[in-house]
Amino acid sequence: MKVWLLWLCLALAVAAEGGRRLTFDCVPRDFQVAVQQGDLWQPCPRNLRNQVEVPDTPESPRFRLMRQGYQTLELQVPAAHWKSGPEQRWPPALHQVLTLSPQILQATFHTRPAGAQIFLISAAGRQEYLGLSGQPLSLNLARLTGGSGQGYFEIEFRHWGCLPSRVPIASYTFSPGQNRWPASGSLPLPLRYPLWPAVPALLLGALWLRRQSSQRPSPLNRPCLGDYWIRQALGWGAAGKVFRAEHRHSGRPVAIKVLHAHLADQSIHLAAFRREAALLAELDHPNLVKVLEWGEDLGRPYLVMELVEGSDLRTALSVDALGATALAPLLVQAASGLAWAHSQHIVHRDIKPENLIVTAAGRACWVDFGLAEVEPTPDDVSGTSGYLAPERLAGAPASPASDQYALGVLAYEALTGELPGTTPELKKLRPALCPHLTEVIQRMLSHHPSDRYPSLLEVERALWAGM
């Protein structure tokens, strides 16, 4: 009898595993899935392998990916997607990732007295300054709720002479467009002291609030981001800011890149930042910065990388041009790192001295893959002017050959202190330079891609031959 029961359980398990299954690769990870059946949307539970059971119908099923605080993503998977097997992934390309965009809305909070400071209180007790009551605020629901299933967040109002008031607010009370909270009237803040003895203090407080309102504190003034203690700022650019940090438990020093707050609310910049994280996570080479992990904290995406102690090549060039003896080893390492990225079908697209870090030990390491692409598109001239290959300026897509040209421009500038013109004359500017190194750089700067080296691996070998 026990044997028959065992066979019956096994048969049921096999039957349960039957049918079509689909795995969605989506950020953030803890999302919910629903499938359209007729005019209704039915929730799709996921199994232990994070797979969704798909109805076995000839039609192409439609799905909705949902998460609290994010916009719903609706998509259709072609029925022919399962021709190669019952278990599939979406999107089909391994380097592609679906992205849910945060919900952004406008809200104005009203208190009595007006001008109270508004702070978001996270589940971990951290505080983030949002603005002042009576002023319209742009709210990121994903950051406010932290993606919680309940959709609640806590707001604390603070005003000079009043007791702090912490209020739980449900995100579903807000609608797209302009919102007012509370719906009518104002939230009264209890006075800390009787008013008449506090008149001088209130006057001073009004002056202090006026100064504070013109200097909105950054959310990154808090010393913690995820599992890391923020120690100091290392630098910043158009897309984000880089901090030196330490892991809270192991004490490991790292570098953390955080997307600017005004860009985190824009889906195009958010997708580019996540694409950079996904690309770097696949690269493992001593001359490419290594990504340790990436995630979000209160809606702010961040990228945790190894800490490369050193300075960028631009800093070295600001002092003086480099000699052939100092440049050749750095050029070999730079070509080696890019050759590895090209072998993984990744084009950097923004080769310049600012993106090459050199350590005290002489290690060269490429950073900032924010413009990198797996499949570059035509008519995209993203990059830094002066380092763009002639074919890029003519509208051709980025390629390993255009990265090679940009590396040649970097080498030319490092030796001469200036960018090459339409006809580079390295031999005239540096007549005492090693003829072999001059020949390698001149070939990298060839106008036509076919006249350059077949790959940066060949450039690396040519440089080694002259050392």
CSV table of N, CA, C and O in Angstrom, one decimal, residues 339-436:
chain,number,residue,atom,x,y,z
A,339,ALA,N,40.1,44.9,-24.6
A,339,ALA,CA,40.0,43.7,-25.5
A,339,ALA,C,39.2,42.7,-24.8
A,339,ALA,O,38.4,42.0,-25.5
A,340,TRP,N,39.3,42.5,-23.5
A,340,TRP,CA,38.4,41.6,-22.8
A,340,TRP,C,36.9,42.0,-22.9
A,340,TRP,O,36.1,41.2,-23.1
A,341,ALA,N,36.7,43.3,-22.7
A,341,ALA,CA,35.3,43.8,-22.8
A,341,ALA,C,34.7,43.5,-24.2
A,341,ALA,O,33.6,43.1,-24.4
A,342,HIS,N,35.6,43.8,-25.2
A,342,HIS,CA,35.1,43.5,-26.6
A,342,HIS,C,34.9,42.0,-26.8
A,342,HIS,O,33.9,41.7,-27.6
A,343,SER,N,35.6,41.1,-26.2
A,343,SER,CA,35.4,39.7,-26.4
A,343,SER,C,34.1,39.3,-25.7
A,343,SER,O,33.5,38.3,-26.1
A,344,GLN,N,33.5,40.1,-24.8
A,344,GLN,CA,32.2,39.9,-24.2
A,344,GLN,C,31.1,40.7,-25.0
A,344,GLN,O,30.0,40.8,-24.4
A,345,HIS,N,31.5,41.2,-26.1
A,345,HIS,CA,30.6,42.0,-27.0
A,345,HIS,C,30.1,43.3,-26.3
A,345,HIS,O,28.9,43.7,-26.5
A,346,ILE,N,31.0,43.9,-25.6
A,346,ILE,CA,30.7,45.2,-24.9
A,346,ILE,C,31.6,46.3,-25.4
A,346,ILE,O,32.8,46.1,-25.3
A,347,VAL,N,31.0,47.4,-25.9
A,347,VAL,CA,31.8,48.5,-26.4
A,347,VAL,C,31.7,49.6,-25.3
A,347,VAL,O,30.6,50.0,-24.9
A,348,HIS,N,32.8,50.2,-24.9
A,348,HIS,CA,32.8,51.2,-23.9
A,348,HIS,C,32.2,52.5,-24.3
A,348,HIS,O,31.4,53.1,-23.6
A,349,ARG,N,32.6,53.0,-25.5
A,349,ARG,CA,32.0,54.2,-26.1
A,349,ARG,C,32.4,55.6,-25.4
A,349,ARG,O,32.1,56.6,-25.9
A,350,ASP,N,33.2,55.6,-24.3
A,350,ASP,CA,33.6,56.8,-23.7
A,350,ASP,C,35.0,56.7,-23.2
A,350,ASP,O,35.2,57.0,-22.0
A,351,ILE,N,35.9,56.4,-24.1
A,351,ILE,CA,37.3,56.3,-23.7
A,351,ILE,C,37.9,57.7,-23.6
A,351,ILE,O,37.8,58.5,-24.5
A,352,LYS,N,38.4,58.0,-22.4
A,352,LYS,CA,39.1,59.3,-22.2
A,352,LYS,C,39.9,59.2,-20.9
A,352,LYS,O,39.7,58.3,-20.1
A,353,PRO,N,40.9,60.1,-20.7
A,353,PRO,CA,41.8,60.0,-19.5
A,353,PRO,C,41.0,60.0,-18.2
A,353,PRO,O,41.5,59.4,-17.2
A,354,GLU,N,39.8,60.7,-18.1
A,354,GLU,CA,39.1,60.7,-16.8
A,354,GLU,C,38.6,59.3,-16.4
A,354,GLU,O,38.3,59.1,-15.2
A,355,ASN,N,38.5,58.4,-17.3
A,355,ASN,CA,37.9,57.1,-17.0
A,355,ASN,C,38.9,56.0,-16.9
A,355,ASN,O,38.6,54.8,-16.8
A,356,LEU,N,40.2,56.4,-16.8
A,356,LEU,CA,41.3,55.4,-16.6
A,356,LEU,C,42.0,55.8,-15.3
A,356,LEU,O,42.6,56.8,-15.2
A,357,ILE,N,41.8,54.9,-14.3
A,357,ILE,CA,42.4,55.1,-13.0
A,357,ILE,C,43.7,54.4,-12.9
A,357,ILE,O,43.8,53.2,-13.3
A,358,VAL,N,44.7,55.1,-12.4
A,358,VAL,CA,46.1,54.5,-12.3
A,358,VAL,C,46.5,54.5,-10.8
A,358,VAL,O,46.4,55.5,-10.1
A,359,THR,N,46.8,53.3,-10.2
A,359,THR,CA,47.2,53.2,-8.8
A,359,THR,C,48.6,53.5,-8.6
A,359,THR,O,49.4,53.6,-9.6
A,360,ALA,N,49.0,53.6,-7.4
A,360,ALA,CA,50.4,53.9,-7.1
A,360,ALA,C,51.3,52.7,-7.5
A,360,ALA,O,52.5,52.9,-7.8
A,361,ALA,N,50.8,51.5,-7.6
A,361,ALA,CA,51.6,50.3,-8.0
A,361,ALA,C,51.7,50.2,-9.5
A,361,ALA,O,52.3,49.3,-10.0
A,362,GLY,N,51.0,51.1,-10.2
A,362,GLY,CA,51.1,51.1,-11.7
A,362,GLY,C,50.0,50.3,-12.4
A,362,GLY,O,50.0,50.1,-13.6
A,363,ARG,N,48.9,50.0,-11.6
A,363,ARG,CA,47.8,49.2,-12.3
A,363,ARG,C,46.9,50.2,-12.9
A,363,ARG,O,46.5,51.2,-12.3
A,364,ALA,N,46.5,50.0,-14.1
A,364,ALA,CA,45.5,50.8,-14.9
A,364,ALA,C,44.2,50.1,-14.9
A,364,ALA,O,44.1,48.9,-15.2
A,365,CYS,N,43.1,50.8,-14.6
A,365,CYS,CA,41.8,50.2,-14.5
A,365,CYS,C,40.7,51.2,-15.1
A,365,CYS,O,40.7,52.3,-14.8
A,366,TRP,N,39.9,50.6,-16.0
A,366,TRP,CA,38.9,51.4,-16.6
A,366,TRP,C,37.6,51.4,-15.7
A,366,TRP,O,37.3,50.4,-15.1
A,367,VAL,N,37.0,52.6,-15.7
A,367,VAL,CA,35.8,52.8,-14.9
A,367,VAL,C,34.7,53.5,-15.7
A,367,VAL,O,35.0,53.8,-16.9
A,368,ASP,N,33.6,53.7,-15.2
A,368,ASP,CA,32.5,54.4,-15.8
A,368,ASP,C,32.1,53.8,-17.1
A,368,ASP,O,32.4,54.3,-18.2
A,369,PHE,N,31.3,52.7,-17.1
A,369,PHE,CA,30.7,52.1,-18.2
A,369,PHE,C,29.3,52.6,-18.5
A,369,PHE,O,28.4,51.9,-19.0
A,370,GLY,N,29.0,53.8,-18.0
A,370,GLY,CA,27.6,54.3,-18.2
A,370,GLY,C,27.1,54.4,-19.6
A,370,GLY,O,25.9,54.4,-19.8
A,371,LEU,N,28.0,54.6,-20.6
A,371,LEU,CA,27.6,54.7,-22.0
A,371,LEU,C,27.8,53.4,-22.7
A,371,LEU,O,27.6,53.3,-23.9
A,372,ALA,N,28.3,52.3,-22.0
A,372,ALA,CA,28.6,51.1,-22.7
A,372,ALA,C,27.4,50.4,-23.3
A,372,ALA,O,26.3,50.6,-22.8
A,373,GLU,N,27.5,49.7,-24.4
A,373,GLU,CA,26.4,49.1,-25.1
A,373,GLU,C,26.9,47.7,-25.6
A,373,GLU,O,28.0,47.4,-25.9
A,374,VAL,N,25.9,46.8,-25.5
A,374,VAL,CA,26.1,45.4,-26.1
A,374,VAL,C,25.8,45.5,-27.6
A,374,VAL,O,26.5,44.9,-28.4
A,375,GLU,N,24.7,46.2,-28.0
A,375,GLU,CA,24.4,46.3,-29.4
A,375,GLU,C,24.2,47.8,-29.7
A,375,GLU,O,23.1,48.3,-29.7
A,376,PRO,N,25.3,48.5,-30.0
A,376,PRO,CA,25.2,50.0,-30.3
A,376,PRO,C,24.3,50.2,-31.5
A,376,PRO,O,24.2,49.4,-32.4
A,377,THR,N,23.6,51.4,-31.5
A,377,THR,CA,22.7,51.7,-32.5
A,377,THR,C,23.3,52.8,-33.4
A,377,THR,O,24.1,53.6,-32.9
A,378,PRO,N,22.9,52.9,-34.7
A,378,PRO,CA,23.4,53.9,-35.6
A,378,PRO,C,22.9,55.3,-35.1
A,378,PRO,O,21.9,55.4,-34.4
A,379,ASP,N,23.6,56.3,-35.6
A,379,ASP,CA,23.2,57.7,-35.4
A,379,ASP,C,23.2,58.1,-33.9
A,379,ASP,O,22.7,59.1,-33.5
A,380,ASP,N,24.0,57.3,-33.1
A,380,ASP,CA,24.1,57.6,-31.7
A,380,ASP,C,25.6,58.0,-31.5
A,380,ASP,O,26.5,57.2,-31.6
A,381,VAL,N,25.8,59.3,-31.3
A,381,VAL,CA,27.2,59.9,-31.1
A,381,VAL,C,27.5,60.2,-29.7
A,381,VAL,O,28.2,61.1,-29.4
A,382,SER,N,26.9,59.4,-28.7
A,382,SER,CA,27.2,59.6,-27.3
A,382,SER,C,28.7,59.4,-27.1
A,382,SER,O,29.3,58.5,-27.7
A,383,GLY,N,29.2,60.2,-26.2
A,383,GLY,CA,30.7,60.1,-25.9
A,383,GLY,C,31.2,61.5,-25.7
A,383,GLY,O,30.5,62.4,-25.5
A,384,THR,N,32.5,61.6,-25.7
A,384,THR,CA,33.2,62.8,-25.5
A,384,THR,C,33.8,63.3,-26.8
A,384,THR,O,34.6,62.6,-27.4
A,385,SER,N,33.5,64.5,-27.2
A,385,SER,CA,34.1,65.1,-28.4
A,385,SER,C,35.6,65.2,-28.3
A,385,SER,O,36.1,65.5,-27.2
A,386,GLY,N,36.2,65.0,-29.4
A,386,GLY,CA,37.7,64.9,-29.4
A,386,GLY,C,38.2,63.5,-29.3
A,386,GLY,O,39.4,63.3,-29.8
A,387,TYR,N,37.4,62.6,-28.8
A,387,TYR,CA,37.8,61.2,-28.7
A,387,TYR,C,36.9,60.3,-29.6
A,387,TYR,O,37.1,59.1,-29.6
A,388,LEU,N,36.0,60.9,-30.4
A,388,LEU,CA,35.1,60.1,-31.3
A,388,LEU,C,35.8,59.9,-32.6
A,388,LEU,O,36.5,60.7,-33.2
A,389,ALA,N,35.7,58.6,-33.0
A,389,ALA,CA,36.4,58.2,-34.3
A,389,ALA,C,35.6,58.9,-35.5
A,389,ALA,O,34.4,59.3,-35.3
A,390,PRO,N,36.3,59.1,-36.6
A,390,PRO,CA,35.6,59.7,-37.8
A,390,PRO,C,34.4,59.1,-38.2
A,390,PRO,O,33.4,59.7,-38.5
A,391,GLU,N,34.3,57.7,-38.1
A,391,GLU,CA,33.1,57.0,-38.6
A,391,GLU,C,31.9,57.3,-37.6
A,391,GLU,O,30.8,57.2,-38.0
A,392,ARG,N,32.3,57.5,-36.3
A,392,ARG,CA,31.2,57.8,-35.3
A,392,ARG,C,30.6,59.2,-35.7
A,392,ARG,O,29.4,59.3,-35.6
A,393,LEU,N,31.4,60.1,-36.0
A,393,LEU,CA,30.9,61.5,-36.4
A,393,LEU,C,30.1,61.4,-37.6
A,393,LEU,O,29.2,62.3,-37.8
A,394,ALA,N,30.4,60.4,-38.5
A,394,ALA,CA,29.6,60.3,-39.7
A,394,ALA,C,28.3,59.5,-39.5
A,394,ALA,O,27.5,59.3,-40.5
A,395,GLY,N,28.0,59.1,-38.3
A,395,GLY,CA,26.7,58.4,-38.0
A,395,GLY,C,26.8,56.9,-37.8
A,395,GLY,O,25.8,56.3,-37.6
A,396,ALA,N,28.0,56.3,-38.0
A,396,ALA,CA,28.1,54.9,-37.8
A,396,ALA,C,28.1,54.5,-36.3
A,396,ALA,O,28.4,55.3,-35.5
A,397,PRO,N,27.6,53.3,-36.0
A,397,PRO,CA,27.5,52.9,-34.6
A,397,PRO,C,28.9,52.7,-34.0
A,397,PRO,O,29.8,52.4,-34.7
A,398,ALA,N,28.9,52.7,-32.7
A,398,ALA,CA,30.2,52.5,-32.0
A,398,ALA,C,30.6,51.0,-32.2
A,398,ALA,O,29.8,50.1,-32.3
A,399,SER,N,31.9,50.8,-32.2
A,399,SER,CA,32.4,49.5,-32.4
A,399,SER,C,33.8,49.3,-31.7
A,399,SER,O,34.3,50.3,-31.2
A,400,PRO,N,34.3,48.1,-31.6
A,400,PRO,CA,35.7,48.0,-31.1
A,400,PRO,C,36.7,48.8,-31.8
A,400,PRO,O,37.6,49.3,-31.2
A,401,ALA,N,36.5,49.0,-33.1
A,401,ALA,CA,37.4,49.9,-33.8
A,401,ALA,C,37.4,51.3,-33.4
A,401,ALA,O,38.4,52.0,-33.3
A,402,SER,N,36.2,51.8,-33.0
A,402,SER,CA,36.1,53.2,-32.5
A,402,SER,C,36.7,53.4,-31.1
A,402,SER,O,37.2,54.4,-30.8
A,403,ASP,N,36.5,52.3,-30.3
A,403,ASP,CA,37.2,52.3,-29.0
A,403,ASP,C,38.7,52.4,-29.2
A,403,ASP,O,39.5,53.0,-28.5
A,404,GLN,N,39.2,51.6,-30.2
A,404,GLN,CA,40.7,51.6,-30.5
A,404,GLN,C,41.1,53.0,-30.9
A,404,GLN,O,42.2,53.5,-30.5
A,405,TYR,N,40.4,53.7,-31.7
A,405,TYR,CA,40.7,55.1,-32.2
A,405,TYR,C,40.8,56.0,-30.9
A,405,TYR,O,41.7,56.7,-30.8
A,406,ALA,N,39.8,55.9,-30.0
A,406,ALA,CA,39.8,56.7,-28.9
A,406,ALA,C,41.0,56.5,-28.0
A,406,ALA,O,41.5,57.4,-27.4
A,407,LEU,N,41.4,55.2,-27.8
A,407,LEU,CA,42.6,54.9,-27.1
A,407,LEU,C,43.8,55.5,-27.7
A,407,LEU,O,44.7,55.9,-27.0
A,408,GLY,N,43.9,55.5,-29.1
A,408,GLY,CA,45.0,56.1,-29.7
A,408,GLY,C,45.0,57.6,-29.4
A,408,GLY,O,46.1,58.2,-29.3
A,409,VAL,N,43.8,58.3,-29.4
A,409,VAL,CA,43.8,59.7,-29.0
A,409,VAL,C,44.3,59.9,-27.6
A,409,VAL,O,45.0,60.9,-27.4
A,410,LEU,N,43.9,59.0,-26.7
A,410,LEU,CA,44.4,59.1,-25.3
A,410,LEU,C,45.9,59.0,-25.3
A,410,LEU,O,46.6,59.8,-24.6
A,411,ALA,N,46.5,58.1,-26.0
A,411,ALA,CA,47.9,57.9,-26.0
A,411,ALA,C,48.6,59.1,-26.6
A,411,ALA,O,49.6,59.6,-26.1
A,412,TYR,N,48.1,59.7,-27.7
A,412,TYR,CA,48.6,60.8,-28.4
A,412,TYR,C,48.6,62.0,-27.4
A,412,TYR,O,49.6,62.8,-27.3
A,413,GLU,N,47.5,62.2,-26.7
A,413,GLU,CA,47.4,63.3,-25.8
A,413,GLU,C,48.4,63.2,-24.6
A,413,GLU,O,48.9,64.1,-24.1
A,414,ALA,N,48.5,61.9,-24.1
A,414,ALA,CA,49.4,61.7,-23.0
A,414,ALA,C,50.9,62.0,-23.3
A,414,ALA,O,51.6,62.4,-22.5
A,415,LEU,N,51.2,61.8,-24.6
A,415,LEU,CA,52.6,62.0,-25.0
A,415,LEU,C,52.9,63.5,-25.4
A,415,LEU,O,54.0,64.0,-25.2
A,416,THR,N,51.9,64.2,-26.0
A,416,THR,CA,52.1,65.5,-26.5
A,416,THR,C,51.4,66.6,-25.7
A,416,THR,O,51.8,67.8,-25.8
A,417,GLY,N,50.4,66.3,-24.9
A,417,GLY,CA,49.7,67.3,-24.2
A,417,GLY,C,48.6,67.9,-24.9
A,417,GLY,O,48.0,68.9,-24.5
A,418,GLU,N,48.3,67.4,-26.2
A,418,GLU,CA,47.2,68.0,-27.0
A,418,GLU,C,46.5,66.9,-27.8
A,418,GLU,O,47.1,65.8,-27.9
A,419,LEU,N,45.3,67.2,-28.3
A,419,LEU,CA,44.6,66.2,-29.1
A,419,LEU,C,45.1,66.3,-30.5
A,419,LEU,O,45.5,67.3,-31.0
A,420,PRO,N,45.0,65.1,-31.2
A,420,PRO,CA,45.5,65.1,-32.6
A,420,PRO,C,44.5,65.8,-33.5
A,420,PRO,O,43.3,65.9,-33.3
A,421,GLY,N,45.1,66.4,-34.6
A,421,GLY,CA,44.2,67.0,-35.6
A,421,GLY,C,43.8,66.0,-36.6
A,421,GLY,O,43.8,64.8,-36.4
A,422,THR,N,43.4,66.6,-37.8
A,422,THR,CA,42.9,65.7,-38.8
A,422,THR,C,44.0,64.8,-39.4
A,422,THR,O,43.8,63.7,-39.8
A,423,THR,N,45.3,65.3,-39.3
A,423,THR,CA,46.4,64.5,-39.7
A,423,THR,C,47.4,64.5,-38.6
A,423,THR,O,48.3,65.4,-38.4
A,424,PRO,N,47.3,63.5,-37.7
A,424,PRO,CA,48.2,63.4,-36.5
A,424,PRO,C,49.7,63.4,-37.0
A,424,PRO,O,50.1,62.6,-37.9
A,425,GLU,N,50.5,64.2,-36.3
A,425,GLU,CA,51.9,64.3,-36.6
A,425,GLU,C,52.7,64.0,-35.3
A,425,GLU,O,53.4,64.9,-34.8
A,426,LEU,N,52.6,62.8,-34.8
A,426,LEU,CA,53.3,62.5,-33.6
A,426,LEU,C,54.8,62.5,-33.7
A,426,LEU,O,55.5,62.9,-32.9
A,427,LYS,N,55.3,62.1,-34.9
A,427,LYS,CA,56.7,62.0,-35.2
A,427,LYS,C,57.4,63.4,-35.1
A,427,LYS,O,58.5,63.5,-34.7
A,428,LYS,N,56.6,64.4,-35.7
A,428,LYS,CA,57.2,65.7,-35.7
A,428,LYS,C,57.2,66.3,-34.3
A,428,LYS,O,58.1,67.1,-33.9
A,429,LEU,N,56.1,66.1,-33.5
A,429,LEU,CA,56.0,66.6,-32.1
A,429,LEU,C,56.9,66.0,-31.2
A,429,LEU,O,57.5,66.6,-30.2
A,430,ARG,N,57.1,64.7,-31.3
A,430,ARG,CA,58.0,63.9,-30.4
A,430,ARG,C,59.0,63.1,-31.3
A,430,ARG,O,59.0,61.9,-31.4
A,431,PRO,N,60.0,63.8,-31.9
A,431,PRO,CA,61.0,63.1,-32.8
A,431,PRO,C,61.8,62.1,-32.1
A,431,PRO,O,62.3,61.1,-32.7
A,432,ALA,N,62.1,62.3,-30.7
A,432,ALA,CA,62.9,61.3,-30.0
A,432,ALA,C,62.2,60.1,-29.5
A,432,ALA,O,62.7,59.2,-28.9
A,433,LEU,N,60.9,60.0,-29.8
A,433,LEU,CA,60.0,58.9,-29.4
A,433,LEU,C,60.4,57.6,-30.1
A,433,LEU,O,60.9,57.6,-31.2
A,434,CYS,N,60.2,56.5,-29.3
A,434,CYS,CA,60.5,55.2,-29.9
A,434,CYS,C,59.8,55.0,-31.2
A,434,CYS,O,58.5,55.2,-31.2
A,435,PRO,N,60.4,54.7,-32.3
A,435,PRO,CA,59.7,54.6,-33.6
A,435,PRO,C,58.6,53.5,-33.6
A,435,PRO,O,57.6,53.7,-34.2
A,436,HIS,N,58.8,52.4,-32.9
A,436,HIS,CA,57.8,51.4,-32.8
A,436,HIS,C,56.5,51.9,-32.2
A,436,HIS,O,55.4,51.6,-32.7
